[in-house]
mmCIF file of C-alpha atoms in Angstrom:
data_model
loop_
_atom_site.group_PDB
_atom_site.id
_atom_site.type_symbol
_atom_site.label_atom_id
_atom_site.label_comp_id
_atom_site.label_asym_id
_atom_site.label_seq_id
_atom_site.Cartn_x
_atom_site.Cartn_y
_atom_site.Cartn_z
ATOM 1 C CA MET A 93 -6.114 -1.685 18.595
ATOM 2 C CA LYS A 94 -4.559 0.772 16.280
ATOM 3 C CA ILE A 95 -3.789 0.506 12.633
ATOM 4 C CA ILE A 96 -1.096 2.063 10.522
ATOM 5 C CA GLU A 97 -2.050 4.039 7.288
ATOM 6 C CA MET A 98 0.466 2.708 4.948
ATOM 7 C CA PHE A 99 -1.513 3.872 1.936
ATOM 8 C CA LYS A 100 -1.486 7.526 3.653
ATOM 9 C CA ILE A 101 2.206 7.122 4.354
ATOM 10 C CA LEU A 102 3.469 5.819 1.079
ATOM 11 C CA ASN A 103 1.481 7.962 -1.149
ATOM 12 C CA ALA A 104 2.415 10.743 0.682
ATOM 13 C CA ASP A 105 6.030 10.339 -0.795
ATOM 14 C CA ALA A 106 6.670 11.633 -4.482
ATOM 15 C CA GLU A 107 9.243 8.672 -5.734
ATOM 16 C CA VAL A 108 7.068 5.693 -4.204
ATOM 17 C CA LYS A 109 4.097 7.251 -5.737
ATOM 18 C CA ARG A 110 5.941 7.530 -9.137
ATOM 19 C CA LEU A 111 7.142 4.193 -8.599
ATOM 20 C CA LEU A 112 3.938 2.080 -7.801
ATOM 21 C CA ALA A 113 1.266 4.372 -8.649
ATOM 22 C CA ASN A 114 -1.924 2.631 -7.632
ATOM 23 C CA ARG A 115 -0.281 -0.723 -7.291
ATOM 24 C CA ILE A 116 -0.136 -0.948 -3.431
ATOM 25 C CA HIS A 117 -2.304 -3.283 -1.886
ATOM 26 C CA GLU A 118 -3.186 -4.935 1.539
ATOM 27 C CA ASP A 119 -2.756 -8.824 1.959
ATOM 28 C CA LEU A 120 -3.386 -9.712 -1.821
ATOM 29 C CA ALA A 121 -2.997 -8.070 -5.234
ATOM 30 C CA PRO A 122 -5.713 -8.592 -7.736
ATOM 31 C CA GLU A 123 -4.990 -10.966 -10.418
ATOM 32 C CA GLY A 124 -3.775 -9.390 -13.526
ATOM 33 C CA THR A 125 -1.987 -6.319 -11.609
ATOM 34 C CA PRO A 126 0.629 -5.023 -13.705
ATOM 35 C CA THR A 127 4.294 -5.134 -12.284
ATOM 36 C CA PRO A 128 5.938 -3.627 -10.038
ATOM 37 C CA TYR A 129 3.288 -3.708 -7.444
ATOM 38 C CA MET A 130 3.370 -3.908 -3.483
ATOM 39 C CA VAL A 131 1.828 -6.105 -1.048
ATOM 40 C CA TRP A 132 1.739 -5.617 2.634
ATOM 41 C CA THR A 133 0.081 -7.477 5.303
ATOM 42 C CA GLU A 134 -0.067 -7.438 9.023
ATOM 43 C CA VAL A 135 1.982 -10.377 10.277
ATOM 44 C CA SER A 136 1.170 -9.603 14.199
ATOM 45 C CA GLY A 137 -0.478 -7.121 16.375
ATOM 46 C CA THR A 138 -0.084 -6.729 20.166
ATOM 47 C CA PRO A 139 -1.599 -4.594 22.654
ATOM 48 C CA GLU A 140 1.415 -3.552 25.066
ATOM 49 C CA ASN A 141 -0.551 -3.942 28.219
ATOM 50 C CA HIS A 142 0.582 -2.809 31.838
ATOM 51 C CA LEU A 143 0.097 -4.474 35.252
ATOM 52 C CA ASP A 144 -1.278 -0.795 36.460
ATOM 53 C CA GLY A 145 -4.019 -0.478 33.360
ATOM 54 C CA GLY A 146 -4.621 -1.296 29.913
ATOM 55 C CA ALA A 147 -2.871 -0.997 26.884
ATOM 56 C CA ASN A 148 -1.692 2.512 25.571
ATOM 57 C CA VAL A 149 0.383 1.608 22.612
ATOM 58 C CA ASP A 150 -0.028 -1.292 19.933
ATOM 59 C CA HIS A 151 2.906 -3.427 18.551
ATOM 60 C CA LEU A 152 2.305 -3.762 14.917
ATOM 61 C CA GLU A 153 4.709 -5.939 12.942
ATOM 62 C CA ILE A 154 4.131 -5.498 9.025
ATOM 63 C CA GLN A 155 5.584 -7.787 6.197
ATOM 64 C CA VAL A 156 6.258 -5.610 2.747
ATOM 65 C CA LEU A 157 6.801 -7.137 -0.552
ATOM 66 C CA ILE A 158 7.671 -5.879 -3.804
ATOM 67 C CA TYR A 159 7.174 -7.961 -7.112
ATOM 68 C CA ASP A 160 8.300 -7.169 -10.524
ATOM 69 C CA SER A 161 9.857 -9.676 -13.470
ATOM 70 C CA SER A 162 13.132 -7.816 -12.940
ATOM 71 C CA GLN A 163 15.435 -8.211 -9.717
ATOM 72 C CA PRO A 164 16.853 -5.048 -9.786
ATOM 73 C CA VAL A 165 13.569 -3.278 -10.235
ATOM 74 C CA ALA A 166 12.122 -4.794 -7.142
ATOM 75 C CA SER A 167 15.006 -4.242 -5.076
ATOM 76 C CA LYS A 168 15.155 -0.539 -5.780
ATOM 77 C CA ILE A 169 11.877 -0.118 -5.185
ATOM 78 C CA ARG A 170 12.477 -2.019 -1.800
ATOM 79 C CA THR A 171 14.955 0.694 -1.008
ATOM 80 C CA GLU A 172 12.725 3.436 -1.594
ATOM 81 C CA VAL A 173 9.692 1.989 0.563
ATOM 82 C CA CYS A 174 11.966 1.288 3.185
ATOM 83 C CA ARG A 175 13.157 4.743 3.242
ATOM 84 C CA VAL A 176 10.024 5.846 3.883
ATOM 85 C CA LEU A 177 8.538 3.577 6.168
ATOM 86 C CA GLU A 178 11.776 3.541 8.529
ATOM 87 C CA ASN A 179 10.680 7.159 9.637
ATOM 88 C CA HIS A 180 7.498 5.755 11.191
ATOM 89 C CA GLY A 181 8.940 2.257 12.390
ATOM 90 C CA VAL A 182 11.810 -0.010 12.999
ATOM 91 C CA VAL A 183 12.776 -1.874 9.791
ATOM 92 C CA ASP A 184 13.975 -5.608 10.223
ATOM 93 C CA GLY A 185 15.284 -8.122 8.385
ATOM 94 C CA ARG A 186 15.381 -8.369 4.216
ATOM 95 C CA LEU A 187 12.924 -10.700 2.665
ATOM 96 C CA GLY A 188 13.470 -12.238 -1.291
ATOM 97 C CA HIS A 189 12.533 -14.991 -3.261
ATOM 98 C CA PHE A 190 11.456 -16.204 -6.786
ATOM 99 C CA GLU A 191 7.941 -17.250 -7.435
ATOM 100 C CA THR A 192 8.434 -20.033 -10.351
ATOM 101 C CA ALA A 193 4.738 -19.943 -11.205
ATOM 102 C CA THR A 194 4.504 -15.979 -11.643
ATOM 103 C CA LYS A 195 7.954 -15.621 -12.747
ATOM 104 C CA LEU A 196 8.235 -12.606 -10.563
ATOM 105 C CA PHE A 197 11.141 -11.716 -8.046
ATOM 106 C CA ALA A 198 9.750 -10.684 -4.464
ATOM 107 C CA ARG A 199 11.950 -8.047 -2.359
ATOM 108 C CA GLY A 200 10.941 -6.731 0.737
ATOM 109 C CA PHE A 201 10.905 -6.752 4.401
ATOM 110 C CA THR A 202 9.475 -6.351 8.011
ATOM 111 C CA VAL A 203 9.058 -3.292 9.738
ATOM 112 C CA ASN A 204 7.717 -2.772 13.443
ATOM 113 C CA PHE A 205 5.392 0.202 14.456
ATOM 114 C CA TRP A 206 4.302 1.287 17.994
ATOM 115 C CA LEU A 207 1.313 3.410 17.563
ATOM 116 C CA ASN A 208 -0.134 5.153 20.634
ATOM 117 C CA ARG A 209 -3.660 4.586 21.471
#
């Protein structure tokens, strides 16, 4: 199964790199990570199998969340990350919540990728 090169894609964009620097994490941000930061995780991955042979495409669904103490900042960064990723996949629903334990706003979305093997 192929994987998406999220770090490479996002760090190639000057605005996203300026906003998040080295604060893009897969699955979980280390404790004490300064805000804003982004976490992405693979929600699902499915090979697109065919009756006449094995899969030649993998379908991945990724969830992206941006965390910050300011809702407008988290939303602005979500817009920028979405702008970059929609050139590589199909952006779906928006996500958002407030985490009472950390006092951080989370703003995000899901994005689907189809990767040729």
